Coordinates of C-alpha atoms and ligand atoms in Angstrom, one line a residue:
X21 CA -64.2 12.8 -28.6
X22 CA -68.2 12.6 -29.2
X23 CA -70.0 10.2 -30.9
X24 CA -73.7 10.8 -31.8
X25 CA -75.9 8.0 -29.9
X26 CA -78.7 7.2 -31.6
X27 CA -80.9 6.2 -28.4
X28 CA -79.6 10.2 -26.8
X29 CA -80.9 11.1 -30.5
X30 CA -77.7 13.4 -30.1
X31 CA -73.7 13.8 -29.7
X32 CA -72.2 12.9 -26.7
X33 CA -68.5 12.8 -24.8
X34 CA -67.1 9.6 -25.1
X35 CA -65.6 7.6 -22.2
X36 CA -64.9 4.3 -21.3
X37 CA -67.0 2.9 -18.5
X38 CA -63.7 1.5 -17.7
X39 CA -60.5 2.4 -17.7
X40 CA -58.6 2.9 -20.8
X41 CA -60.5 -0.1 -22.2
X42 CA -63.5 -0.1 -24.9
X43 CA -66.1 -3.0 -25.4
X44 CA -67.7 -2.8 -28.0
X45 CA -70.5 -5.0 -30.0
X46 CA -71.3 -5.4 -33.7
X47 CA -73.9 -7.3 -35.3
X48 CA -72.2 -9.6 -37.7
X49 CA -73.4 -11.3 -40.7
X50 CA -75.9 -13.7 -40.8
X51 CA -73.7 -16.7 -43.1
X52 CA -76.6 -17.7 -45.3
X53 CA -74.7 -15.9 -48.8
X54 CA -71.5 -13.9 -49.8
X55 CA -71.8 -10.3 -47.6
X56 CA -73.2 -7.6 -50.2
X57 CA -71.3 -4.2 -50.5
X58 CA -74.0 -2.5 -48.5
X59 CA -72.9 -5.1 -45.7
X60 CA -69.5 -3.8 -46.1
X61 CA -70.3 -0.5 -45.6
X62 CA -71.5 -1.4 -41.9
X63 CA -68.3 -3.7 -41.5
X64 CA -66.3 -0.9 -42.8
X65 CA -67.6 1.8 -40.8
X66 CA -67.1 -0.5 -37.8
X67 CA -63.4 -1.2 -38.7
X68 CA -63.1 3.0 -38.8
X69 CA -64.3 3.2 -35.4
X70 CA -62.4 0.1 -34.0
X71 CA -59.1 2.0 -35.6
X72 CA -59.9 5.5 -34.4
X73 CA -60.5 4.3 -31.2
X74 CA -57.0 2.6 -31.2
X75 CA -55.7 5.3 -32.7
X76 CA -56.6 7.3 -30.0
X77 CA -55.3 5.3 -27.4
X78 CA -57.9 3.0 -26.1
X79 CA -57.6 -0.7 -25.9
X80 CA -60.8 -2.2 -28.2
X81 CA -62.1 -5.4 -27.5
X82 CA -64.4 -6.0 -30.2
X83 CA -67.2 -8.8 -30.4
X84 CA -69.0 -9.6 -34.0
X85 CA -71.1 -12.5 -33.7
X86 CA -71.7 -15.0 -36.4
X87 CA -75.4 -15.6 -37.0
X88 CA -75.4 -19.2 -38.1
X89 CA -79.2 -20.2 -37.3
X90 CA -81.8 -18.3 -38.4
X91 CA -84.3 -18.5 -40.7
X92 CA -82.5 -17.8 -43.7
X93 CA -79.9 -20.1 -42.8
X94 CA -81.5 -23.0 -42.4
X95 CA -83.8 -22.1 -45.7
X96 CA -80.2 -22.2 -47.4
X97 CA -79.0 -25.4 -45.8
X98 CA -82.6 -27.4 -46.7
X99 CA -82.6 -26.2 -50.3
X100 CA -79.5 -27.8 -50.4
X101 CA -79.8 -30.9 -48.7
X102 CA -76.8 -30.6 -46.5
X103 CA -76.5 -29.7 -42.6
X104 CA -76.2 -26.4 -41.8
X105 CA -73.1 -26.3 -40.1
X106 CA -71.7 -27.4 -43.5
X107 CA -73.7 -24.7 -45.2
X108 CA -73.0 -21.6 -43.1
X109 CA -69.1 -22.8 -43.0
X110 CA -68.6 -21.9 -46.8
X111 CA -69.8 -18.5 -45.8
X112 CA -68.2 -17.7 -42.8
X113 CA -65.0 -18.7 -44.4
X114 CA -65.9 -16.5 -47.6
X115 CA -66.7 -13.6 -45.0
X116 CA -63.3 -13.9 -43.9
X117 CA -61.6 -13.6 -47.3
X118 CA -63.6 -10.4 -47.6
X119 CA -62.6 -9.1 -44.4
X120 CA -58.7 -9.1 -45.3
X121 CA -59.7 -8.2 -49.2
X122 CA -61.1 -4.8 -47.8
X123 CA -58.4 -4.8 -45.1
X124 CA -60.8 -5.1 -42.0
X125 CA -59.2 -5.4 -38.8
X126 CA -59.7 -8.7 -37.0
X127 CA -62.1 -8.3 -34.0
X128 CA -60.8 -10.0 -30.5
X129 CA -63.6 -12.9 -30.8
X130 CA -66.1 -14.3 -33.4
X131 CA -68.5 -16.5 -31.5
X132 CA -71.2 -18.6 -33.5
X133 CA -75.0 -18.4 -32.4
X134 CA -74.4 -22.5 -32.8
X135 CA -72.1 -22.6 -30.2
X136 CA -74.3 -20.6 -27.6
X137 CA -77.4 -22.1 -27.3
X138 CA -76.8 -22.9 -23.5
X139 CA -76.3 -19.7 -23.3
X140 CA -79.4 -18.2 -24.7
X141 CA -81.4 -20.9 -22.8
X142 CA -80.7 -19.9 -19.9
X143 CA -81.6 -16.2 -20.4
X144 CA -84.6 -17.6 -22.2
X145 CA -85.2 -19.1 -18.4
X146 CA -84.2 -16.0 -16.4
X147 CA -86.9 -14.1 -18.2
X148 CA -89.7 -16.8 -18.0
X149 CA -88.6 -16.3 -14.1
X150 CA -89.1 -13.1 -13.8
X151 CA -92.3 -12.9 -16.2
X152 CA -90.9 -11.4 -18.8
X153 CA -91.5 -14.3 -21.0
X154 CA -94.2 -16.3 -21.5
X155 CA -94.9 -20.2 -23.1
X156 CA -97.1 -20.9 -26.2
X157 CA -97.3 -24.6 -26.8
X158 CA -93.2 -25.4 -27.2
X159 CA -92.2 -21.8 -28.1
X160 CA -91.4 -18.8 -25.7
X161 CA -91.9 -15.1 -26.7
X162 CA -91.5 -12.3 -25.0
X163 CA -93.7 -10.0 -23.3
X164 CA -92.9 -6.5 -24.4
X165 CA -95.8 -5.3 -22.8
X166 CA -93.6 -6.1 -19.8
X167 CA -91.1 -3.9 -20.2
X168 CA -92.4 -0.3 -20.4
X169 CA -89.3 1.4 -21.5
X170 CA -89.8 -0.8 -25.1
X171 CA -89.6 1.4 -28.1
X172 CA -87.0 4.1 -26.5
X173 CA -84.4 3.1 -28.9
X174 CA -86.3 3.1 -32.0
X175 CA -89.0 5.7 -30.7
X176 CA -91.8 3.9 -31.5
X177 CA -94.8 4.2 -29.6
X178 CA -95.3 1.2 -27.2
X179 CA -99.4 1.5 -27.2
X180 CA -99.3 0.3 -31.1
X181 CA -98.0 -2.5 -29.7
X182 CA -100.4 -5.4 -29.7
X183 CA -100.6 -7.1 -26.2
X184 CA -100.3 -10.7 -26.6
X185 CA -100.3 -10.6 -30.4
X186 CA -96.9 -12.2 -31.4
X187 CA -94.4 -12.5 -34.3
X188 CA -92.5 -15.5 -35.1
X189 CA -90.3 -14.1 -37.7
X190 CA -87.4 -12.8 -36.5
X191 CA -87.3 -9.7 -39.4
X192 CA -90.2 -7.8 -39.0
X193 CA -91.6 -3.9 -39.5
X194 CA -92.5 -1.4 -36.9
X195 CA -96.1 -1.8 -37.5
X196 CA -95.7 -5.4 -36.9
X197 CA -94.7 -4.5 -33.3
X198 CA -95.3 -7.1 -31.3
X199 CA -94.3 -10.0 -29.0
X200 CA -91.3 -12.1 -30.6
X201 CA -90.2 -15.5 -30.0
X202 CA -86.8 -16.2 -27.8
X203 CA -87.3 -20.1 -28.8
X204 CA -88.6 -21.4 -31.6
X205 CA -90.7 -24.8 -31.2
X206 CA -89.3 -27.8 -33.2
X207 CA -90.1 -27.9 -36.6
X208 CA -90.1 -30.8 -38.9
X209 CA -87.2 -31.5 -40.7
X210 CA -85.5 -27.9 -39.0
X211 CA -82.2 -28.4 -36.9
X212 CA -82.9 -28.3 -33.3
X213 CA -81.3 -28.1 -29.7
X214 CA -82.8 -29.7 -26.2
X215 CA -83.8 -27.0 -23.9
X216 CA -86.5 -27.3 -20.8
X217 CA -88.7 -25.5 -23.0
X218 CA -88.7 -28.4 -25.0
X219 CA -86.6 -29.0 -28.5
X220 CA -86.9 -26.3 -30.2
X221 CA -84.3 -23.4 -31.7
X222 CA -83.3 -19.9 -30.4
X223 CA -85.1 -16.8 -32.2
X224 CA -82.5 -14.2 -34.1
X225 CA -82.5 -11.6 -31.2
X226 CA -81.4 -13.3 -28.3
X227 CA -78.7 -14.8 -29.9
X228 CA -77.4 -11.1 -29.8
X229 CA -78.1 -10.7 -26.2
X230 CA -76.5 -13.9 -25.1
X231 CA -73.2 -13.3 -26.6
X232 CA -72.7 -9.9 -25.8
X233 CA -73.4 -10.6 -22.2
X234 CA -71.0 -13.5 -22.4
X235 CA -67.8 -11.6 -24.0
X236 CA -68.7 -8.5 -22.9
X237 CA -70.7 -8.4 -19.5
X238 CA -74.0 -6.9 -18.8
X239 CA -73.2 -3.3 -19.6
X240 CA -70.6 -2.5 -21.8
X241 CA -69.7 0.4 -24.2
X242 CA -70.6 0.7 -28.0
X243 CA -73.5 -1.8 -29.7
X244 CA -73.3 -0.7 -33.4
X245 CA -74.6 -1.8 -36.6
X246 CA -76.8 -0.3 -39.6
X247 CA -79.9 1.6 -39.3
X248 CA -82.0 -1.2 -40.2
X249 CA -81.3 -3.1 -37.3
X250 CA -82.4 -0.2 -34.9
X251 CA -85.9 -1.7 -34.9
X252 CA -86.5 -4.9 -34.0
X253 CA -83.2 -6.2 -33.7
X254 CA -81.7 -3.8 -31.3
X255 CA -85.0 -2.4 -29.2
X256 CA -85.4 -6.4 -28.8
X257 CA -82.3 -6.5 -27.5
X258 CA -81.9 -3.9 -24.9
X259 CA -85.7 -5.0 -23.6
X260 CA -84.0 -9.0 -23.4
X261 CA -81.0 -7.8 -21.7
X262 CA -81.9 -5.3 -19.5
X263 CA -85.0 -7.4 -18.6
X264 CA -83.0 -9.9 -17.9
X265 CA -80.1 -8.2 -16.1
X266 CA -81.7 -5.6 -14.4
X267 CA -79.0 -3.1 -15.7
X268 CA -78.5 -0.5 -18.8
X269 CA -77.2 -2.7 -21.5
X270 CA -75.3 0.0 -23.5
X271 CA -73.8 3.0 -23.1
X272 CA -73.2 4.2 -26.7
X273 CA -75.2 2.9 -29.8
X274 CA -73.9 4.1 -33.0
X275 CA -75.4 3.4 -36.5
X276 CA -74.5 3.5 -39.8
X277 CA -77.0 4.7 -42.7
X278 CA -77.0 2.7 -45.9
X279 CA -75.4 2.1 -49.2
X280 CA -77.8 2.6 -51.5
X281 CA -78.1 2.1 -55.2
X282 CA -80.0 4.1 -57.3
X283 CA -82.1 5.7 -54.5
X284 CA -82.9 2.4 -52.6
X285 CA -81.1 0.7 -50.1
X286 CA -78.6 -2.2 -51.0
X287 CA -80.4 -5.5 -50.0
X288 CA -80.3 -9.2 -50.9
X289 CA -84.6 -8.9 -51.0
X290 CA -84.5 -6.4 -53.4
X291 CA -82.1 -7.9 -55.7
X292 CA -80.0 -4.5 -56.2
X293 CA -77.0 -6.0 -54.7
X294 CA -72.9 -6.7 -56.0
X295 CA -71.1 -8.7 -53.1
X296 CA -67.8 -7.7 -52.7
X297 CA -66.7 -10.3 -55.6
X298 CA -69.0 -9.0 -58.0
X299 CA -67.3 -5.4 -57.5
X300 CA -63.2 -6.9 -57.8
X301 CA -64.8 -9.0 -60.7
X302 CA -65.5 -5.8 -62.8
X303 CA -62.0 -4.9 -62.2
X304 CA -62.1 -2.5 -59.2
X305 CA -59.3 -2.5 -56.9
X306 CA -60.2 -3.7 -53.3
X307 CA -58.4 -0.7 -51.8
X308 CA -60.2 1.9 -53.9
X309 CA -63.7 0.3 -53.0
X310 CA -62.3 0.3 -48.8
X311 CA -61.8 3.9 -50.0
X312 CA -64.9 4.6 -51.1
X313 CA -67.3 2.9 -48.3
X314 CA -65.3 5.1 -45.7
X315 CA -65.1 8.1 -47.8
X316 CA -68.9 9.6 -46.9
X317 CA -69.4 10.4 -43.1
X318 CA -71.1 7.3 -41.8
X319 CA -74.2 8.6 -40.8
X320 CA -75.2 9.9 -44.5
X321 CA -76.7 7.6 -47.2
X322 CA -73.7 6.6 -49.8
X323 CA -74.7 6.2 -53.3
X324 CA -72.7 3.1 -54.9
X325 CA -71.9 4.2 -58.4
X326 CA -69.2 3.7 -61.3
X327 CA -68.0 7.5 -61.2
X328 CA -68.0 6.9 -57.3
X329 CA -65.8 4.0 -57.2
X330 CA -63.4 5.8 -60.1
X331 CA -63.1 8.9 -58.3
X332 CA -61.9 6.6 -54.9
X333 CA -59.6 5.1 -57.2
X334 CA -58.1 8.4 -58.5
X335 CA -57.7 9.4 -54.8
X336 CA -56.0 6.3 -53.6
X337 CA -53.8 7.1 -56.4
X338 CA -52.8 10.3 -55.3
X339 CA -51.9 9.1 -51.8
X340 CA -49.8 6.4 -52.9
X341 CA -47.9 8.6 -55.6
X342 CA -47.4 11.2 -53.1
X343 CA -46.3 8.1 -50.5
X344 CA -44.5 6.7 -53.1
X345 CA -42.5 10.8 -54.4
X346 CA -41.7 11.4 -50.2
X347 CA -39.8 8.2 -50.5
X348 CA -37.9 9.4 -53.3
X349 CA -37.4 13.1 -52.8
X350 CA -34.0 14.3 -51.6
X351 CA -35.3 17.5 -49.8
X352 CA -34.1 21.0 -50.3
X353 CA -31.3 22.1 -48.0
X354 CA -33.5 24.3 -45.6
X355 CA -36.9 24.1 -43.3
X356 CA -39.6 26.6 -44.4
X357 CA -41.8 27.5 -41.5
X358 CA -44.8 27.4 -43.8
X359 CA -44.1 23.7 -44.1
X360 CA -43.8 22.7 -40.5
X361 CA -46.9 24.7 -40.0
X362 CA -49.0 23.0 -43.0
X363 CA -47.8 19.7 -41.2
X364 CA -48.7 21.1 -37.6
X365 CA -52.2 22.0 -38.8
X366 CA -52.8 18.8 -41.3
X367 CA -52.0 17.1 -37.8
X368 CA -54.5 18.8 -35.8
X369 CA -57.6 19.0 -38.7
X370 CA -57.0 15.0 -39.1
X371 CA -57.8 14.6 -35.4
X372 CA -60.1 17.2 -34.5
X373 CA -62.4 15.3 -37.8
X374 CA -62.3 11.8 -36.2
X375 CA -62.7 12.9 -32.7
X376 CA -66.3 15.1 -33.8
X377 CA -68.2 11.7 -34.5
X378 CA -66.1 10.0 -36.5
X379 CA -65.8 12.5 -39.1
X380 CA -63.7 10.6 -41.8
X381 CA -64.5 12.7 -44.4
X382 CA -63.4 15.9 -42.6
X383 CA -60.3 14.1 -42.2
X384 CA -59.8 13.0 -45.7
X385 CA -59.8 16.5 -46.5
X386 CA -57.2 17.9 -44.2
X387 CA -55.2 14.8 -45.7
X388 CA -55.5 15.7 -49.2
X389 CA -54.9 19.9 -49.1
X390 CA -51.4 18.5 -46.9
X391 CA -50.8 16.4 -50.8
X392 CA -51.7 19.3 -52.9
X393 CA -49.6 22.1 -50.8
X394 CA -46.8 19.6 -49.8
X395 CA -47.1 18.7 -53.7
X396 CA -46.0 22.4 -54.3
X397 CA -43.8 22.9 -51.5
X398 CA -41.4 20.2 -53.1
X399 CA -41.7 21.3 -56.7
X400 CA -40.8 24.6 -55.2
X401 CA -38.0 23.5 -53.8
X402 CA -39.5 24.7 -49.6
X403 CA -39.6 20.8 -48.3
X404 CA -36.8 19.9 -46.1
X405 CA -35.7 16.2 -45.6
X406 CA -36.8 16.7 -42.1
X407 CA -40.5 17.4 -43.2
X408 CA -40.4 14.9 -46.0
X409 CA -40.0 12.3 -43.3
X410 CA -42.4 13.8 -41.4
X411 CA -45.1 13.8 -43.8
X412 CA -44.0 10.5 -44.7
X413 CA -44.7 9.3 -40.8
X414 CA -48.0 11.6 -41.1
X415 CA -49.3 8.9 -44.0
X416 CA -48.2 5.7 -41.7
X417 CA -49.8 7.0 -38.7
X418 CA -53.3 8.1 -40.2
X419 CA -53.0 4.9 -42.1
X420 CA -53.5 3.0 -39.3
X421 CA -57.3 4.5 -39.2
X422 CA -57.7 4.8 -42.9
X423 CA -56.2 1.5 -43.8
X424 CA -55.5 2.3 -47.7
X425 CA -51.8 3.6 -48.0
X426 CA -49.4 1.0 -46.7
X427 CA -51.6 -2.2 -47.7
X428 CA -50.8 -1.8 -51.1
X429 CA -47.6 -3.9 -51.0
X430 CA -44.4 -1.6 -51.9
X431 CA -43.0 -2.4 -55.1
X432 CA -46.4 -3.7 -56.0
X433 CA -47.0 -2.7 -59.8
X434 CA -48.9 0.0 -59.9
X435 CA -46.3 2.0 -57.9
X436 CA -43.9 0.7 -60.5
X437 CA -45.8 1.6 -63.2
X438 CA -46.4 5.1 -61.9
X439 CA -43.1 5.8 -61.5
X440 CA -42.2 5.2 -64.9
X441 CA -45.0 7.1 -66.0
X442 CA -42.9 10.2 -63.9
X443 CA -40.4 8.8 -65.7
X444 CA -41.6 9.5 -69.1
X445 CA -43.1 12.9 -68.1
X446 CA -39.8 14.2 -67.0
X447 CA -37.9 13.1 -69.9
X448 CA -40.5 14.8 -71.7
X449 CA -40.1 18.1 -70.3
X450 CA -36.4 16.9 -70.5
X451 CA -35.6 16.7 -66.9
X452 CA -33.3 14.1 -67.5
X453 CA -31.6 14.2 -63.7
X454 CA -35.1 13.1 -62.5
X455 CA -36.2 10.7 -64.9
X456 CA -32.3 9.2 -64.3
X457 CA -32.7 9.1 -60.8
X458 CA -35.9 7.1 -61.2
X459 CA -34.4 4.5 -63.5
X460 CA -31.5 4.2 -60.9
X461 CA -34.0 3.8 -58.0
X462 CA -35.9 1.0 -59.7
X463 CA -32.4 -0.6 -60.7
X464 CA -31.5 -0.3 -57.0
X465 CA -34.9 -2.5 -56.2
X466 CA -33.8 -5.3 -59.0
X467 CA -36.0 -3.4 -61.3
X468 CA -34.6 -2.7 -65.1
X469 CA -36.5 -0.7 -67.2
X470 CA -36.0 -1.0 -71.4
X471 CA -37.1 1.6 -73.8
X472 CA -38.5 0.9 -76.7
X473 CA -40.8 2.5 -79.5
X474 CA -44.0 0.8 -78.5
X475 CA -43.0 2.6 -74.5
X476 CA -41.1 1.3 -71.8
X477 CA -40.9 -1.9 -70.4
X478 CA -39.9 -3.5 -67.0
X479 CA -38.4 -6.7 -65.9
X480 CA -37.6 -7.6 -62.7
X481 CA -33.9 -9.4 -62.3
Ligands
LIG9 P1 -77.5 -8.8 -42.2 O1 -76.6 -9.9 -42.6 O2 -78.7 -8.6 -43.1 O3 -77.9 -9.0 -40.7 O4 -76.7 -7.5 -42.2 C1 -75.4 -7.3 -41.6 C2 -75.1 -5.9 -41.4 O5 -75.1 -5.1 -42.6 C3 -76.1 -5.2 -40.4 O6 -75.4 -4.4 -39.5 C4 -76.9 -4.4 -41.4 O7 -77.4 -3.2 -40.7 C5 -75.9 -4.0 -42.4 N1 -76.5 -3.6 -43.7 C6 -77.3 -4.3 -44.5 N2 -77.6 -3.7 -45.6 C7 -77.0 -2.5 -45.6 C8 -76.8 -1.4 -46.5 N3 -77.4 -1.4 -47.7 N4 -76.0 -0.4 -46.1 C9 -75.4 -0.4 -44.9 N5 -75.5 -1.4 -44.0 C10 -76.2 -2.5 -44.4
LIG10 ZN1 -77.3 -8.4 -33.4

């Protein structure tokens, strides 16, 4: 299995520093507003790895913290009037809806900046001790001039660097490069914590440090997020951590490019954004926009559009009739070794895409030429019962990466309504066996269907 590390600037074999078990880091979402899609996109592609990785038989222990003080955060909460504990609670719990709409896995924790202050202050300390940091009236920045290998992530060159000029802003350009603040001096009317600095509040990038050191220990094995936060966010946080620790902080870093909408990418400052709500709002099923966000390989800019999100939708819809036809299909009496060997390969393609960096999209397609030649295997009469439960276990085990097939709940409407539409299309071409068997199915689930002029109807009994 390789992924391609962005700090290697190339693929590499993946293995566990330890054991069978993976630890792995993801910038969360900083709770300040409902996530955008292009957000999703990062927490999607994360999810893909998470379940690959699981899928391949590793034990994940995932980390994705919750950035609940920053300055956009505590901008919200004073525009509002209310403490910010109160205001980045709404979105935290509104980030959690969204995870189980799109059908994220849960990570193993989901600590809050809030609760880890103590924990940041005392790396804050560590690098004042060993003069990596320095104090500027009740704030402490960090040297990067200090750390020579600064800029290896990001490849930026370290002499543009101003020494001693600083940044207080914890989102900041490349050309900005500069010293950045680890604590924040007290500001009127701003929440604050007691530290020996002085009151004051942790900047956005040690926040990152401190809780991945905590869950995760000082080296661990995948630090992900989206290209964006390459530089500052991550190049500040390998030159905290390592400075700190005296050890490599990550093995693996693995990056996401954008969602982007109509040639830019999807951001809350440019105002080109739908959250996720916005999207289900306009009547697009959550599954089919899951589909979408992992159907480009994640390291290529995906374009959000309406056609995209259709054509996901059309997709999903062939898996789950196809799903929905091996669950029905009685299977001719005989194997055909062209089946079991469309299976065999299906199999191997699905794997050997995942396993060459996360190649989804390679996968998808090995997935979908099994629906079309399986497709005509059964109206051919060449699929076996034995291969119809095979393919069958095929969809529930690469469901457990792809996470589209099985959520849709069985019996759920949209597989009822298909199958009457097979219905109608085999009485058309009067196969009446078929379009009898389906009426009998349906009645077997409590399902009665009633023709009438206007079409058929269905009740439930
Ligand atoms: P933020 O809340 O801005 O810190 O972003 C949370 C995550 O979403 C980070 O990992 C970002 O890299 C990622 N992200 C933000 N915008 C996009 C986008 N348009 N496409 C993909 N990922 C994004
Ligand atoms: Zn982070």
């Amino acid at each position: 299995m390789v992924f391609y590390d962005t700090m290697a600037r190339q693929k590499r074999e993946f293995r566990p520093l330890e054991g069978n078990r993976v630890r792995m880091y993801t910038c969360g979402p900083t709770v300040y507003d409902y996530a955008h899609v292009g957000n999703f996109r990062a927490y999607v592609f994360e999810d893909l790895l998470r379940r690959w990785l699981k899928f391949r038989g590793y034990e994940v222990y995932q980390v994705m913290n919750l950035t609940d003080v920053d300055d956009k955060t505590i901008r919200g909460a004073q525009s509002e009037g209310i403490p910010l504990r109160e205001y980045t609670d709404r979105y935290v719990k509104a980030f959690f809806e969204d995870l189980d709409t799109l059908n994220i896995e849960r990570a193993e924790v989901y600590p809050r900046a809030t609760d880890h202050v103590p924990e940041m202050v005392e790396i804050v300390q560590r690098l004042l001790d060993k003069g990596h940091a320095y104090r500027v009236d009740g704030s402490v920045y960090f040297s990067v001039a200090s750390f020579p290998a600064y800029g290896a992530l990001s490849g930026m060159n370290v002499d543009e660097v101003m020494a001693g000029a600083r940044v207080e802003q914890d989102e900041y350009e490349k050309t900005d490069a500069r010293d950045f603040a680890l604590w924040k001096e007290r500001k009127e009317g701003e929440p604050y914590w007691h530290s020996p600095f002085g009151p004051g509040r942790p900047g956005w990038h040690i926040e990152c440090t401190a809780m991945s050191i905590k869950y995760l220990g000082p080296t661990f094995d995948i630090h992900t997020g989206g290209v964006d936060n390459i530089f500052p966010h991550h190049e500040n946080e390998i030159a905290q951590s390592e400075a700190a620790t005296g050890q490599k902080f990550v093995n693996f870093w693995l990056h996401c490019a954008h969602l982007i909408v109509e040639g830019e990418k999807m951001s809350k400052s440019k105002g080109n954004f739908f959250t996720l709500r916005d999207l289900i709002a306009q009547g697009h099923h959550p599954l089919a926009i899951r589909f979408f966000l992992l159907s480009g390989h994640y390291r290529h800019p995906l374009n959000l559009t309406q056609a995209a999100l259709e054509q996901s939708r059309a997709a999903l819809q062939r898996l789950w009739d196809f799903r929905d036809r091996l669950e029905r299909e009685p299977g001719a009496a005989e194997s055909h070794p062209e089946v079991i060997a469309l299976l065999d390969r299906t199999y191997k393609e699905f794997i050997e895409g995942g396993d060459d960096d996360l190649n989804i999209p390679r996968s998808l397609g090995a997935l979908f030429d099994m629906v079309r030649e399986f497709n005509a295997a059964l109206d051919n009469g060449l699929a076996a019962k034995p291969e119809i439960d095979r393919a069958r276990e095929m969809l529930r085990e690469f469901d457990r990466v792809l996470g589209v097939i099985e959520a849709r709940e069985p019996g759920g409407d949209e597989r009822i309504e298909a199958l009457i539409r097979e219905r109608e299309e085999a009485r058309k071409r009067r196969d009446f066996a078929t379009a009898d068997r389906i009426r009998e199915q349906l009645r077997a689930e409590g399902i009665v269907l009633e023709d009438t002029p206007q079409g058929t109807h269905w009740k439930r009994v």
